[in-house]
Short mmCIF file of C-alpha atoms in Angstrom, two decimals:
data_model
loop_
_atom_site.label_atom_id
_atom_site.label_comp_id
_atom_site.label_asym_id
_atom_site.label_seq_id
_atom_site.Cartn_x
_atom_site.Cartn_y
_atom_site.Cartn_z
CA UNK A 216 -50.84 -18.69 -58.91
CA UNK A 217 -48.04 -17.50 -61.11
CA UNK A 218 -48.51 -17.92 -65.13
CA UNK A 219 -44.83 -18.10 -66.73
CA UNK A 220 -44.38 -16.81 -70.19
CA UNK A 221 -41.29 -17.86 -72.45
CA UNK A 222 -39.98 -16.09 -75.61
CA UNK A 223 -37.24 -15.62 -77.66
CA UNK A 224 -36.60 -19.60 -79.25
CA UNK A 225 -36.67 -19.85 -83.14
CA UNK A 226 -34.50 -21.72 -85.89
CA UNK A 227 -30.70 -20.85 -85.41
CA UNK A 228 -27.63 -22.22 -87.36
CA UNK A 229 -25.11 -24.60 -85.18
CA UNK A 230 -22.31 -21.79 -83.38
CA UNK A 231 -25.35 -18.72 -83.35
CA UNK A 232 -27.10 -17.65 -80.32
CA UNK A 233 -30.20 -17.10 -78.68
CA UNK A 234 -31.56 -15.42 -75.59
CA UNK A 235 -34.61 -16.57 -74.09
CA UNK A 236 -36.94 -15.24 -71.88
CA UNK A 237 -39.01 -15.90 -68.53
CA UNK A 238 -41.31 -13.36 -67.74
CA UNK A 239 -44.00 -13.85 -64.93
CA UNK A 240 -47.22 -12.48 -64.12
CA UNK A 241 -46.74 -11.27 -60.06
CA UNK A 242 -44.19 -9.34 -58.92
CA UNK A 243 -43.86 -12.23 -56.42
CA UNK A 244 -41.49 -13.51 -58.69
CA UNK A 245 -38.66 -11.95 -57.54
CA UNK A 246 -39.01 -14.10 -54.66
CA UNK A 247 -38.62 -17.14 -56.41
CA UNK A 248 -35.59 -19.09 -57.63
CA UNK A 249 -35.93 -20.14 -61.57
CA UNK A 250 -34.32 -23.01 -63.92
CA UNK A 251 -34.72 -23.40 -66.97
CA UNK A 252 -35.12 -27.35 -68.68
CA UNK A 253 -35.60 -28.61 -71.80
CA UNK A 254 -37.06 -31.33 -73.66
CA UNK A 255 -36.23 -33.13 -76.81
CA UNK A 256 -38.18 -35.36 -78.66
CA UNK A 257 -38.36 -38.77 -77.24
CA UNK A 258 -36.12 -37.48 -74.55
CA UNK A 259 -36.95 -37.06 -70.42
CA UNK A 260 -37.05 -33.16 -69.84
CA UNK A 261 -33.36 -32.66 -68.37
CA UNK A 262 -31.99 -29.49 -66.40
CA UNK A 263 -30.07 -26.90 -68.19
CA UNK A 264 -29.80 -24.19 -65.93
CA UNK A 265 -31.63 -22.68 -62.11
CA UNK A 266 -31.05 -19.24 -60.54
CA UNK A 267 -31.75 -18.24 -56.66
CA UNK A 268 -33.82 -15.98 -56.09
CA UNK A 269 -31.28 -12.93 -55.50
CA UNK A 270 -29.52 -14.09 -58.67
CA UNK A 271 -26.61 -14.85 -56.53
CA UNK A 272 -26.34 -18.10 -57.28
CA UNK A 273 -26.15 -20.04 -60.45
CA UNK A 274 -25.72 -23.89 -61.70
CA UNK A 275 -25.53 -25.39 -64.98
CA UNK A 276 -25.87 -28.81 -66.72
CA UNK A 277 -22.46 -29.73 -67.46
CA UNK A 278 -23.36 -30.17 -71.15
CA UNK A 279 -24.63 -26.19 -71.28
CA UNK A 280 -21.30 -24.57 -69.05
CA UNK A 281 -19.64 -22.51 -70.27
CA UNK A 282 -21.89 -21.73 -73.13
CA UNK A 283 -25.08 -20.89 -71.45
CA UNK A 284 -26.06 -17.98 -68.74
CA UNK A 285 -28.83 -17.39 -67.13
CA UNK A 286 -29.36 -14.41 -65.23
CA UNK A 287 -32.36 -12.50 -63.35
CA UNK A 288 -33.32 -9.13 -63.55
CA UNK A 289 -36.23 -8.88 -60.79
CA UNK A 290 -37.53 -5.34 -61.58
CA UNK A 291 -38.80 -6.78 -64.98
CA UNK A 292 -39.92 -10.05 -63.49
CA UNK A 293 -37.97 -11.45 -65.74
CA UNK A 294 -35.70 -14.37 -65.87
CA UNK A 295 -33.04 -14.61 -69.22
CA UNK A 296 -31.05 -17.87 -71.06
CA UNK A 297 -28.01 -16.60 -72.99
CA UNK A 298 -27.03 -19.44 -75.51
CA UNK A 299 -24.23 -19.12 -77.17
CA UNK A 300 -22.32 -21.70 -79.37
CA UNK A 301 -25.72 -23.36 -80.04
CA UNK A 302 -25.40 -27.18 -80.69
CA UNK A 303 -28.14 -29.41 -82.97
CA UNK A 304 -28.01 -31.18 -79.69
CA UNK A 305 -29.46 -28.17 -78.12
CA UNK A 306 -32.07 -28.60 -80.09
CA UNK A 307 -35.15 -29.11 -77.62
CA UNK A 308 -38.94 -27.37 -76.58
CA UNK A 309 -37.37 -25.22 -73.39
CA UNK A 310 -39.48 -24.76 -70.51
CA UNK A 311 -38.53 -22.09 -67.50
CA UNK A 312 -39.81 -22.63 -63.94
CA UNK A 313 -40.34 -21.36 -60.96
CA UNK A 314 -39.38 -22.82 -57.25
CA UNK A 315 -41.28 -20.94 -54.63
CA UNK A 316 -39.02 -22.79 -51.89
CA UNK A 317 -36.78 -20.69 -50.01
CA UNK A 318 -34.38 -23.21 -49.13
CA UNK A 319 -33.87 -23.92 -52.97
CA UNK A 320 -31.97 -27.35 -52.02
CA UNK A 321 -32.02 -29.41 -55.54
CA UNK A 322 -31.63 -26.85 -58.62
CA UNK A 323 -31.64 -29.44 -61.05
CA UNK A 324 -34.62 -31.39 -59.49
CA UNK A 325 -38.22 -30.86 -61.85
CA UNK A 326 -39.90 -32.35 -59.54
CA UNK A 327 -39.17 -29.41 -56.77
CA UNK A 328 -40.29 -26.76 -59.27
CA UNK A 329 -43.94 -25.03 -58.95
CA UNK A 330 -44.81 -23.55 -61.74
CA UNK A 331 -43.97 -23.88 -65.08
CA UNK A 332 -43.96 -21.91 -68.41
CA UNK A 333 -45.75 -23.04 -71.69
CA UNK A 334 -42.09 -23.80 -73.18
CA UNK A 335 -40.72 -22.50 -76.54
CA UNK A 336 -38.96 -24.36 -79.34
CA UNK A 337 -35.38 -24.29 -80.28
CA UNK A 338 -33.81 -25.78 -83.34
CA UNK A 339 -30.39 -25.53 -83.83
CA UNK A 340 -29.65 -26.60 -87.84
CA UNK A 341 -26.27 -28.08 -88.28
#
């Protein structure tokens, strides 16, 4: 079992920035490839953003490129969502995950993911 922690979401004016975090309770982690999706109210939770597991390899919702980054630092077990140019359509409870799947063959697919975090709000004001 791996318990998935988020931190770092808040209140934040439209064009400021956030970074949150992913951090995971076995070291197994580093293992494991990581997206991150988000849910607005009313709204089916959608994919924003996935990792592999050696941080190689990265994909992004077309609505977040550019804008967002995730990245992976696996000595800290520890997975990180750079948002930048925040939208009030970003606004959304974002939840990280984990894929314990080597083959990692659908990123943006929820439904391949095996954990998941407790998710942390984001509002971005306009």
């Amino acid at each position: 079992q791996v318990q998935l922690v988020e931190s770092g979401g808040g209140l934040v004016q439209a064009g400021g920035s956030l970074r949150l975090s992913c951090t995971a309770s076995r070291r197994t982690f580093s293992n494991y490839a990581v997206g991150w999706f988000r849910q607005a109210p009313g709204k089916e939770r959608e994919f924003v953003a996935a990792i592999s597991w050696s941080g190689g390899n990265t994909y992004y919702a077309d609505s977040v490129k550019g804008r967002f980054t995730i990245s992976k630092d696996n000595a800290k077990n520890t997975v990180y969502l750079q948002m930048n140019s925040l939208k009030p359509e970003d606004t959304a409870v974002y939840y990280c995950a984990a894929d314990t799947n080597p083959s990692f063959a659908r990123p943006s697919t929820r439904y391949d993911y095996d954990y998941w975090g407790q998710g942390t709000q984001v509002t971005v004001s306009s």
